[in-house]
Amino acid sequence: MCISNCLELLVNQEIKCTISSEKWSPMRLFACQEDECVERSKIIHGFTDFIRENMNASIDANTRGPIPESNLPKEYSYFCELMRVVDQKNLPRDEKVQLISMPSRKRILNFLKELTRYCQVPTEVIVLSFVFLKKLLDASQWKLRAASWRSMVLTSIRVAQRIEASASLSVQDLHVIYPLYQPQDFLKLERVFLEVVDYKLFVNTTEFVQNCQELLA
């Protein structure tokens, strides 16, 4: 059964639930297509396009530089990797420049592909992390930027893994994957993420399906 059929079935059933309930899990939506890599690929491509479009909105059309954000709250600084990159003494200068420069669509796509593959992120958790990332951006009115998008995406995936009760990586594993942050930093990022969204992680079936359709479009 393809994802579109699962979506139609799910909507018709009008299931009412909370994402943290043990009675329902998004896993049911994808349980029958573990081998359907086409839909998973479309979802990752859709996620990539969202990130790229959101980042483009933070670019000044005239200067092609980032639009200044005044009075950024302290919470945003936890996600900003600028000083972390600069402080990496063993990192070549050209790699530092790449990390804090506007990424190409290909770089974003490769990051998502490798991250979700290495972390063994199920397809439904990718969708859920997309929902949570949008909640973060809506609640904070921030834009994804060259020095913050990776940490925000990574944190949204970690939160989604923990909420969906799938196998989430330890903070030590995350440090190996993304050494810009120490293990305790990932705990701080998660706490800040939850505080910004005011712990509002409720996702009903309709919202989940709508976001899945958005990614597949």
Coordinates of C-alpha atoms in Angstrom, one line a residue:
M1 CA 0.0 0.0 0.0
C2 CA 1.5 3.4 -0.9
I3 CA 1.6 6.4 1.4
S4 CA -1.2 8.2 -0.4
N5 CA -3.6 5.3 0.2
C6 CA -2.5 5.2 3.8
L7 CA -3.3 8.9 4.1
E8 CA -6.7 8.5 2.6
L9 CA -7.5 5.6 4.9
L10 CA -6.3 7.6 7.9
V11 CA -8.3 10.7 7.1
N12 CA -11.5 8.6 6.5
Q13 CA -11.1 7.0 9.9
E14 CA -11.1 10.4 11.6
I15 CA -8.8 9.2 14.4
K16 CA -8.5 11.6 17.3
C17 CA -5.3 11.3 19.2
T18 CA -2.3 12.9 20.8
I19 CA 1.2 12.3 19.6
S20 CA 2.2 11.1 23.1
S21 CA -0.6 8.6 23.4
E22 CA 0.3 4.9 23.5
K23 CA -3.0 4.1 21.6
W24 CA -1.7 5.6 18.3
S25 CA 1.6 6.3 16.7
P26 CA 2.5 7.7 13.3
M27 CA 4.3 4.4 12.8
R28 CA 1.0 3.0 11.6
L29 CA 1.0 5.3 8.7
F30 CA 4.2 3.9 7.3
A31 CA 4.3 0.4 8.8
C32 CA 3.3 -1.1 5.4
Q33 CA 6.0 0.5 3.2
E34 CA 9.4 0.0 4.7
D35 CA 10.6 -0.8 1.2
E36 CA 9.0 2.2 -0.5
C37 CA 12.1 4.4 -0.8
V38 CA 10.4 6.7 -3.4
E39 CA 8.0 8.2 -0.9
R40 CA 10.7 8.6 1.8
S41 CA 12.9 10.3 -0.8
K42 CA 10.1 12.7 -1.7
I43 CA 9.6 13.6 1.9
I44 CA 13.3 14.3 2.4
H45 CA 13.3 16.4 -0.8
G46 CA 10.3 18.3 0.5
F47 CA 12.0 19.0 3.8
T48 CA 15.0 20.2 1.9
D49 CA 12.9 22.7 -0.1
F50 CA 11.2 24.0 3.0
I51 CA 14.6 24.7 4.7
R52 CA 16.0 26.4 1.5
E53 CA 12.9 28.6 1.1
N54 CA 12.9 29.6 4.7
M55 CA 16.5 30.5 4.5
N56 CA 16.0 32.5 1.3
A57 CA 13.5 34.6 3.3
S58 CA 16.3 35.8 5.5
I59 CA 18.4 37.1 2.6
D60 CA 18.3 40.8 1.6
A61 CA 17.3 40.9 -2.1
N62 CA 19.6 43.9 -2.7
T63 CA 22.7 43.0 -0.8
R64 CA 22.3 39.2 -1.1
G65 CA 23.4 39.2 2.6
P66 CA 21.5 38.1 5.6
I67 CA 18.8 40.5 6.9
P68 CA 20.0 41.7 10.3
E69 CA 17.9 40.5 13.2
S70 CA 17.9 43.0 16.1
N71 CA 17.4 42.1 19.7
L72 CA 17.6 38.4 19.2
P73 CA 16.8 36.6 22.4
K74 CA 19.3 34.5 24.3
E75 CA 17.5 31.3 23.2
Y76 CA 18.5 31.9 19.6
S77 CA 22.2 32.1 20.5
Y78 CA 22.1 28.4 21.6
F79 CA 21.3 27.4 18.0
C80 CA 23.8 29.7 16.4
E81 CA 27.0 27.9 15.4
L82 CA 29.1 30.9 14.3
M83 CA 31.4 31.1 17.3
R84 CA 31.6 27.3 17.6
V85 CA 32.8 27.1 14.0
V86 CA 35.3 30.0 14.5
D87 CA 36.7 28.3 17.6
Q88 CA 37.4 25.0 15.8
K89 CA 41.2 25.2 15.7
N90 CA 41.6 22.0 13.7
L91 CA 39.1 22.9 11.1
P92 CA 40.5 24.2 7.8
R93 CA 39.5 27.7 6.9
D94 CA 37.6 26.7 3.7
E95 CA 35.5 24.3 5.7
K96 CA 34.7 27.0 8.3
V97 CA 33.6 29.3 5.5
Q98 CA 31.3 26.5 4.1
L99 CA 29.7 25.9 7.5
I100 CA 28.7 29.5 8.0
S101 CA 27.8 30.3 4.4
M102 CA 24.4 29.9 2.7
P103 CA 24.2 26.2 1.8
S104 CA 23.2 25.0 -1.6
R105 CA 20.1 22.8 -2.0
K106 CA 22.4 19.9 -2.6
R107 CA 24.3 20.4 0.7
I108 CA 21.0 20.6 2.6
L109 CA 19.7 17.5 0.9
N110 CA 22.9 15.6 1.6
F111 CA 22.9 16.6 5.2
L112 CA 19.3 15.4 5.7
K113 CA 20.0 12.1 3.8
E114 CA 23.1 11.3 5.8
L115 CA 21.6 12.4 9.1
T116 CA 18.4 10.4 8.8
R117 CA 20.3 7.4 7.4
Y118 CA 23.0 7.4 10.1
C119 CA 20.5 8.0 12.9
Q120 CA 18.1 5.4 11.4
V121 CA 15.3 7.9 11.5
P122 CA 12.0 6.3 10.4
T123 CA 10.0 8.1 7.8
E124 CA 7.2 9.1 10.1
V125 CA 9.7 10.7 12.5
I126 CA 11.1 12.8 9.6
V127 CA 7.5 14.1 9.1
L128 CA 7.1 14.7 12.8
S129 CA 10.4 16.6 13.0
F130 CA 9.2 18.7 10.1
V131 CA 6.1 19.6 12.1
F132 CA 8.1 20.4 15.2
L133 CA 10.6 22.6 13.3
K134 CA 7.7 24.6 11.9
K135 CA 6.3 25.0 15.4
L136 CA 9.7 26.3 16.6
L137 CA 9.9 28.8 13.8
D138 CA 6.2 29.9 14.2
A139 CA 6.5 30.3 17.9
S140 CA 9.8 32.3 17.8
Q141 CA 9.3 34.1 14.5
W142 CA 12.9 33.2 13.6
K143 CA 14.2 32.3 10.2
L144 CA 16.6 29.5 9.4
R145 CA 20.1 30.8 8.8
A146 CA 23.4 29.5 7.6
A147 CA 24.7 29.2 11.1
S148 CA 21.6 27.8 12.8
W149 CA 19.7 25.6 10.4
R150 CA 21.6 22.4 11.2
S151 CA 21.3 22.6 14.9
M152 CA 17.6 23.4 14.7
V153 CA 16.9 20.5 12.3
L154 CA 19.0 18.1 14.4
T155 CA 17.2 19.1 17.6
S156 CA 13.8 18.8 15.9
I157 CA 14.7 15.2 14.9
R158 CA 15.9 14.3 18.4
V159 CA 12.7 15.7 19.9
A160 CA 10.6 13.8 17.4
Q161 CA 12.4 10.6 18.1
R162 CA 11.9 10.9 21.8
I163 CA 8.2 11.9 21.5
E164 CA 7.5 9.1 19.0
A165 CA 9.4 6.6 21.3
S166 CA 11.5 5.4 18.4
A167 CA 15.2 4.5 19.0
S168 CA 16.8 7.8 19.7
L169 CA 20.5 8.3 19.7
S170 CA 22.3 9.3 22.9
V171 CA 23.8 12.7 23.3
Q172 CA 27.2 11.0 23.1
D173 CA 26.3 9.5 19.7
L174 CA 25.1 12.9 18.6
H175 CA 28.4 14.4 19.6
V176 CA 30.2 11.9 17.4
I177 CA 27.9 12.8 14.5
Y178 CA 28.0 16.5 15.0
P179 CA 31.1 17.4 17.1
L180 CA 30.4 21.2 17.1
Y181 CA 28.3 20.5 20.2
Q182 CA 29.3 18.7 23.4
P183 CA 26.9 16.0 24.8
Q184 CA 25.5 18.4 27.4
D185 CA 24.9 21.0 24.7
F186 CA 22.4 18.7 23.0
L187 CA 20.4 18.5 26.2
K188 CA 20.4 22.3 26.4
L189 CA 19.3 22.6 22.8
E190 CA 16.4 20.2 23.4
R191 CA 15.4 22.1 26.6
V192 CA 15.5 25.5 24.8
F193 CA 13.5 24.0 21.9
L194 CA 10.8 22.8 24.2
E195 CA 10.7 26.1 26.1
V196 CA 10.3 28.1 22.9
V197 CA 7.4 26.0 21.7
D198 CA 6.0 26.1 25.2
Y199 CA 6.0 22.3 25.3
K200 CA 3.1 22.3 22.8
L201 CA 3.9 19.2 20.9
F202 CA 0.4 18.0 20.4
V203 CA -0.1 16.8 16.8
N204 CA -3.4 15.4 15.8
T205 CA -3.9 13.1 12.8
T206 CA -5.2 15.8 10.5
E207 CA -2.1 18.0 11.1
F208 CA 0.2 15.1 10.7
V209 CA -1.4 14.1 7.4
Q210 CA -1.5 17.7 6.1
N211 CA 2.3 18.0 6.7
C212 CA 3.0 14.7 5.1
Q213 CA 1.1 15.8 2.0
E214 CA 3.0 19.1 2.0
L215 CA 6.3 17.2 2.0
L216 CA 5.1 14.9 -0.8
A217 CA 3.7 17.6 -3.0

